[in-house]
Amino acid sequence: MGIWKIIDVTGSTLDLSTNLAFTVEQAPGTGMAPVEIVSTDFGLLDGMIYQRTRTSDRVFTLVGTLHGSSVGDLHRKRSNLIDQVKPDRSASADLPIIFQYTGASTTKQASAFYQGGLELGNVTARFEPQLKMQFWQANPYWEATTSSSATLTSQASFGASNIVQRAACGA
């Protein structure tokens, strides 16, 4: 299921599996962001007129297993995981958690806030299977961690008869 990492408040990168003993097995909700169709009804006529599509916030879940060598070790690792996602992990402000995912063609990154899932579930002797941590994303898009550049050409002259306006769709 790829490599999942958290960039902590100090800027260090923590691998969920290696550093926090949490193996991500599924990640529902991390695919294409849900879209919302905005429309207006015709009033007296049947139907509606399409206006635009917008992307709203979203919730995604990381489903996996938390591993420990004993019950005590499992609880220590749970505590370490909680320290990385809890809302008050930084004294300065409620900061989003920055996730990185490597498994696609490029490494992707997204910011999210912890919503639930670490309330303590089905714990066995040394692991907690099917742990489901939920996170809320205000910005529903995953971004590439690298950038590319291109040379843009500019028009030498701009006539006074030309009118430029950006449409709601960005054109």
PDB file of C-alpha atoms in Angstrom:
ATOM      1  CA  MET A   1       0.000   0.000   0.000  1.00  0.00           C
ATOM      2  CA  GLY A   2       2.920   2.359  -0.571  1.00  0.00           C
ATOM      3  CA  ILE A   3       4.933   4.230   2.039  1.00  0.00           C
ATOM      4  CA  TRP A   4       3.082   6.622   4.360  1.00  0.00           C
ATOM      5  CA  LYS A   5       4.963   9.310   6.265  1.00  0.00           C
ATOM      6  CA  ILE A   6       4.149  12.185   8.607  1.00  0.00           C
ATOM      7  CA  ILE A   7       6.170  15.391   8.701  1.00  0.00           C
ATOM      8  CA  ASP A   8       6.159  16.254  12.412  1.00  0.00           C
ATOM      9  CA  VAL A   9       6.115  19.728  13.991  1.00  0.00           C
ATOM     10  CA  THR A  10       9.944  19.874  14.008  1.00  0.00           C
ATOM     11  CA  GLY A  11      10.093  19.156  10.257  1.00  0.00           C
ATOM     12  CA  SER A  12      11.341  15.581  10.688  1.00  0.00           C
ATOM     13  CA  THR A  13       9.825  12.889   8.496  1.00  0.00           C
ATOM     14  CA  LEU A  14       8.453   9.832  10.292  1.00  0.00           C
ATOM     15  CA  ASP A  15       7.609   6.655   8.404  1.00  0.00           C
ATOM     16  CA  LEU A  16       4.311   5.322   9.812  1.00  0.00           C
ATOM     17  CA  SER A  17       5.475   1.719   9.491  1.00  0.00           C
ATOM     18  CA  THR A  18       9.132   2.021  10.552  1.00  0.00           C
ATOM     19  CA  ASN A  19       8.995   4.845  13.124  1.00  0.00           C
ATOM     20  CA  LEU A  20       5.452   4.481  14.487  1.00  0.00           C
ATOM     21  CA  ALA A  21       4.822   0.708  14.012  1.00  0.00           C
ATOM     22  CA  PHE A  22       1.583   1.365  12.065  1.00  0.00           C
ATOM     23  CA  THR A  23       1.251  -0.548   8.799  1.00  0.00           C
ATOM     24  CA  VAL A  24      -1.277   1.076   6.464  1.00  0.00           C
ATOM     25  CA  GLU A  25      -3.288  -1.607   4.649  1.00  0.00           C
ATOM     26  CA  GLN A  26      -6.079   0.520   3.151  1.00  0.00           C
ATOM     27  CA  ALA A  27      -6.676   4.233   2.656  1.00  0.00           C
ATOM     28  CA  PRO A  28     -10.326   4.807   1.704  1.00  0.00           C
ATOM     29  CA  GLY A  29     -11.141   8.378   0.772  1.00  0.00           C
ATOM     30  CA  THR A  30      -7.661   9.311  -0.482  1.00  0.00           C
ATOM     31  CA  GLY A  31      -8.495   8.915  -4.174  1.00  0.00           C
ATOM     32  CA  MET A  32     -10.281  11.487  -6.299  1.00  0.00           C
ATOM     33  CA  ALA A  33     -11.795  14.258  -4.230  1.00  0.00           C
ATOM     34  CA  PRO A  34     -15.612  14.258  -4.161  1.00  0.00           C
ATOM     35  CA  VAL A  35     -17.266  16.915  -6.296  1.00  0.00           C
ATOM     36  CA  GLU A  36     -20.427  18.861  -5.702  1.00  0.00           C
ATOM     37  CA  ILE A  37     -22.576  20.029  -8.608  1.00  0.00           C
ATOM     38  CA  VAL A  38     -23.913  23.552  -8.200  1.00  0.00           C
ATOM     39  CA  SER A  39     -27.135  24.278 -10.062  1.00  0.00           C
ATOM     40  CA  THR A  40     -30.155  26.571 -10.050  1.00  0.00           C
ATOM     41  CA  ASP A  41     -33.715  25.465 -10.633  1.00  0.00           C
ATOM     42  CA  PHE A  42     -35.785  27.052 -13.372  1.00  0.00           C
ATOM     43  CA  GLY A  43     -38.523  28.142 -10.989  1.00  0.00           C
ATOM     44  CA  LEU A  44     -41.754  27.466 -12.898  1.00  0.00           C
ATOM     45  CA  LEU A  45     -40.254  24.925 -15.318  1.00  0.00           C
ATOM     46  CA  ASP A  46     -39.071  21.401 -14.558  1.00  0.00           C
ATOM     47  CA  GLY A  47     -35.369  20.775 -14.196  1.00  0.00           C
ATOM     48  CA  MET A  48     -32.340  22.804 -13.332  1.00  0.00           C
ATOM     49  CA  ILE A  49     -29.504  24.593 -15.053  1.00  0.00           C
ATOM     50  CA  TYR A  50     -25.955  23.443 -14.417  1.00  0.00           C
ATOM     51  CA  GLN A  51     -23.700  26.218 -13.109  1.00  0.00           C
ATOM     52  CA  ARG A  52     -20.432  24.624 -12.076  1.00  0.00           C
ATOM     53  CA  THR A  53     -18.728  21.832 -10.212  1.00  0.00           C
ATOM     54  CA  ARG A  54     -16.826  22.515  -7.003  1.00  0.00           C
ATOM     55  CA  THR A  55     -14.663  20.362  -4.818  1.00  0.00           C
ATOM     56  CA  SER A  56     -15.481  20.402  -1.133  1.00  0.00           C
ATOM     57  CA  ASP A  57     -13.562  19.230   1.924  1.00  0.00           C
ATOM     58  CA  ARG A  58     -13.190  15.518   2.559  1.00  0.00           C
ATOM     59  CA  VAL A  59     -12.530  12.850   5.165  1.00  0.00           C
ATOM     60  CA  PHE A  60     -10.141   9.962   4.576  1.00  0.00           C
ATOM     61  CA  THR A  61      -9.296   6.942   6.690  1.00  0.00           C
ATOM     62  CA  LEU A  62      -6.025   5.107   7.211  1.00  0.00           C
ATOM     63  CA  VAL A  63      -6.789   1.490   8.052  1.00  0.00           C
ATOM     64  CA  GLY A  64      -3.999  -0.711   9.317  1.00  0.00           C
ATOM     65  CA  THR A  65      -2.365  -2.649  12.116  1.00  0.00           C
ATOM     66  CA  LEU A  66      -0.402  -1.246  15.040  1.00  0.00           C
ATOM     67  CA  HIS A  67       2.394  -3.652  16.034  1.00  0.00           C
ATOM     68  CA  GLY A  68       4.109  -4.167  19.386  1.00  0.00           C
ATOM     69  CA  SER A  69       6.377  -6.801  20.922  1.00  0.00           C
ATOM     70  CA  SER A  70       4.251  -6.982  24.112  1.00  0.00           C
ATOM     71  CA  VAL A  71       1.124  -5.358  25.534  1.00  0.00           C
ATOM     72  CA  GLY A  72       3.259  -2.693  27.234  1.00  0.00           C
ATOM     73  CA  ASP A  73       5.203  -2.038  24.025  1.00  0.00           C
ATOM     74  CA  LEU A  74       1.945  -1.809  22.064  1.00  0.00           C
ATOM     75  CA  HIS A  75       0.640   0.863  24.443  1.00  0.00           C
ATOM     76  CA  ARG A  76       3.938   2.801  24.190  1.00  0.00           C
ATOM     77  CA  LYS A  77       3.690   2.725  20.398  1.00  0.00           C
ATOM     78  CA  ARG A  78       0.036   3.778  20.595  1.00  0.00           C
ATOM     79  CA  SER A  79       1.079   6.709  22.741  1.00  0.00           C
ATOM     80  CA  ASN A  80       3.774   7.682  20.204  1.00  0.00           C
ATOM     81  CA  LEU A  81       1.210   7.539  17.381  1.00  0.00           C
ATOM     82  CA  ILE A  82      -1.242   9.665  19.384  1.00  0.00           C
ATOM     83  CA  ASP A  83       1.519  12.228  20.036  1.00  0.00           C
ATOM     84  CA  GLN A  84       1.955  12.661  16.264  1.00  0.00           C
ATOM     85  CA  VAL A  85      -1.729  13.218  15.407  1.00  0.00           C
ATOM     86  CA  LYS A  86      -3.325  14.840  18.472  1.00  0.00           C
ATOM     87  CA  PRO A  87      -4.602  18.411  18.055  1.00  0.00           C
ATOM     88  CA  ASP A  88      -2.379  19.841  20.819  1.00  0.00           C
ATOM     89  CA  ARG A  89       0.899  18.327  19.611  1.00  0.00           C
ATOM     90  CA  SER A  90       2.266  21.842  19.051  1.00  0.00           C
ATOM     91  CA  ALA A  91       2.263  24.523  21.748  1.00  0.00           C
ATOM     92  CA  SER A  92       1.975  27.340  19.200  1.00  0.00           C
ATOM     93  CA  ALA A  93      -1.248  26.454  17.355  1.00  0.00           C
ATOM     94  CA  ASP A  94      -3.481  23.734  16.004  1.00  0.00           C
ATOM     95  CA  LEU A  95      -1.386  22.741  13.014  1.00  0.00           C
ATOM     96  CA  PRO A  96      -2.478  20.305  10.323  1.00  0.00           C
ATOM     97  CA  ILE A  97      -0.747  16.965  10.011  1.00  0.00           C
ATOM     98  CA  ILE A  98       1.300  16.800   6.818  1.00  0.00           C
ATOM     99  CA  PHE A  99       1.109  13.364   5.211  1.00  0.00           C
ATOM    100  CA  GLN A 100       3.355  12.102   2.438  1.00  0.00           C
ATOM    101  CA  TYR A 101       2.500   9.092   0.305  1.00  0.00           C
ATOM    102  CA  THR A 102       4.971   7.332  -1.960  1.00  0.00           C
ATOM    103  CA  GLY A 103       3.464   4.671  -4.158  1.00  0.00           C
ATOM    104  CA  ALA A 104       2.231   6.650  -7.120  1.00  0.00           C
ATOM    105  CA  SER A 105       4.541   7.915  -9.859  1.00  0.00           C
ATOM    106  CA  THR A 106       5.567  10.829  -7.619  1.00  0.00           C
ATOM    107  CA  THR A 107       5.469  11.485  -3.883  1.00  0.00           C
ATOM    108  CA  LYS A 108       2.229  13.238  -2.923  1.00  0.00           C
ATOM    109  CA  GLN A 109       1.584  15.403   0.112  1.00  0.00           C
ATOM    110  CA  ALA A 110      -1.566  16.618   1.905  1.00  0.00           C
ATOM    111  CA  SER A 111      -2.471  18.455   5.086  1.00  0.00           C
ATOM    112  CA  ALA A 112      -5.213  17.118   7.345  1.00  0.00           C
ATOM    113  CA  PHE A 113      -6.524  17.209  10.903  1.00  0.00           C
ATOM    114  CA  TYR A 114      -7.094  14.132  13.090  1.00  0.00           C
ATOM    115  CA  GLN A 115     -10.803  13.374  13.510  1.00  0.00           C
ATOM    116  CA  GLY A 116     -10.966  10.035  15.330  1.00  0.00           C
ATOM    117  CA  GLY A 117     -10.082   6.355  15.506  1.00  0.00           C
ATOM    118  CA  LEU A 118      -7.546   6.051  18.325  1.00  0.00           C
ATOM    119  CA  GLU A 119     -10.114   5.534  21.067  1.00  0.00           C
ATOM    120  CA  LEU A 120      -8.796   1.955  21.651  1.00  0.00           C
ATOM    121  CA  GLY A 121     -10.344  -0.888  19.748  1.00  0.00           C
ATOM    122  CA  ASN A 122      -9.719  -4.595  19.283  1.00  0.00           C
ATOM    123  CA  VAL A 123      -6.361  -5.082  21.034  1.00  0.00           C
ATOM    124  CA  THR A 124      -4.787  -8.526  21.101  1.00  0.00           C
ATOM    125  CA  ALA A 125      -1.616  -9.593  22.913  1.00  0.00           C
ATOM    126  CA  ARG A 126       0.828  -7.687  20.705  1.00  0.00           C
ATOM    127  CA  PHE A 127      -1.094  -5.805  18.025  1.00  0.00           C
ATOM    128  CA  GLU A 128      -4.208  -3.812  17.246  1.00  0.00           C
ATOM    129  CA  PRO A 129      -5.619  -4.908  13.883  1.00  0.00           C
ATOM    130  CA  GLN A 130      -8.071  -2.868  11.812  1.00  0.00           C
ATOM    131  CA  LEU A 131      -7.139   0.413  13.486  1.00  0.00           C
ATOM    132  CA  LYS A 132      -9.043   3.117  11.560  1.00  0.00           C
ATOM    133  CA  MET A 133      -7.760   6.667  11.926  1.00  0.00           C
ATOM    134  CA  GLN A 134      -9.897   9.349  10.276  1.00  0.00           C
ATOM    135  CA  PHE A 135      -8.569  12.679   9.058  1.00  0.00           C
ATOM    136  CA  TRP A 136     -10.320  15.784   7.692  1.00  0.00           C
ATOM    137  CA  GLN A 137      -8.873  17.748   4.782  1.00  0.00           C
ATOM    138  CA  ALA A 138     -10.006  21.351   4.254  1.00  0.00           C
ATOM    139  CA  ASN A 139      -8.065  21.409   0.969  1.00  0.00           C
ATOM    140  CA  PRO A 140      -9.092  18.098  -0.622  1.00  0.00           C
ATOM    141  CA  TYR A 141      -6.180  17.869  -3.054  1.00  0.00           C
ATOM    142  CA  TRP A 142      -2.934  15.943  -2.787  1.00  0.00           C
ATOM    143  CA  GLU A 143       0.023  17.905  -4.114  1.00  0.00           C
ATOM    144  CA  ALA A 144       3.291  16.769  -5.667  1.00  0.00           C
ATOM    145  CA  THR A 145       6.315  17.388  -3.440  1.00  0.00           C
ATOM    146  CA  THR A 146       8.440  18.307  -6.464  1.00  0.00           C
ATOM    147  CA  SER A 147       7.900  21.034  -8.991  1.00  0.00           C
ATOM    148  CA  SER A 148       8.766  21.556 -12.622  1.00  0.00           C
ATOM    149  CA  SER A 149       9.390  24.675 -14.617  1.00  0.00           C
ATOM    150  CA  ALA A 150       8.754  25.860 -18.136  1.00  0.00           C
ATOM    151  CA  THR A 151       9.667  28.966 -20.047  1.00  0.00           C
ATOM    152  CA  LEU A 152       6.673  31.088 -20.857  1.00  0.00           C
ATOM    153  CA  THR A 153       6.579  33.443 -23.778  1.00  0.00           C
ATOM    154  CA  SER A 154       4.992  36.846 -23.540  1.00  0.00           C
ATOM    155  CA  GLN A 155       3.200  38.960 -26.098  1.00  0.00           C
ATOM    156  CA  ALA A 156       5.260  41.986 -27.110  1.00  0.00           C
ATOM    157  CA  SER A 157       2.298  44.318 -27.385  1.00  0.00           C
ATOM    158  CA  PHE A 158      -1.146  44.441 -25.933  1.00  0.00           C
ATOM    159  CA  GLY A 159      -3.755  46.366 -27.868  1.00  0.00           C
ATOM    160  CA  ALA A 160      -6.133  48.711 -26.086  1.00  0.00           C
ATOM    161  CA  SER A 161      -9.058  47.083 -27.889  1.00  0.00           C
ATOM    162  CA  ASN A 162      -8.468  43.763 -26.118  1.00  0.00           C
ATOM    163  CA  ILE A 163     -10.434  43.036 -22.963  1.00  0.00           C
ATOM    164  CA  VAL A 164      -9.241  40.380 -20.549  1.00  0.00           C
ATOM    165  CA  GLN A 165     -11.497  38.775 -17.979  1.00  0.00           C
ATOM    166  CA  ARG A 166     -11.140  35.536 -16.025  1.00  0.00           C
ATOM    167  CA  ALA A 167     -14.248  33.350 -16.064  1.00  0.00           C
ATOM    168  CA  ALA A 168     -15.392  31.458 -12.951  1.00  0.00           C
ATOM    169  CA  CYS A 169     -14.044  28.261 -14.520  1.00  0.00           C
ATOM    170  CA  GLY A 170     -10.555  29.797 -14.737  1.00  0.00           C
ATOM    171  CA  ALA A 171     -10.482  30.365 -18.520  1.00  0.00           C
TER     172      ALA A 171
END
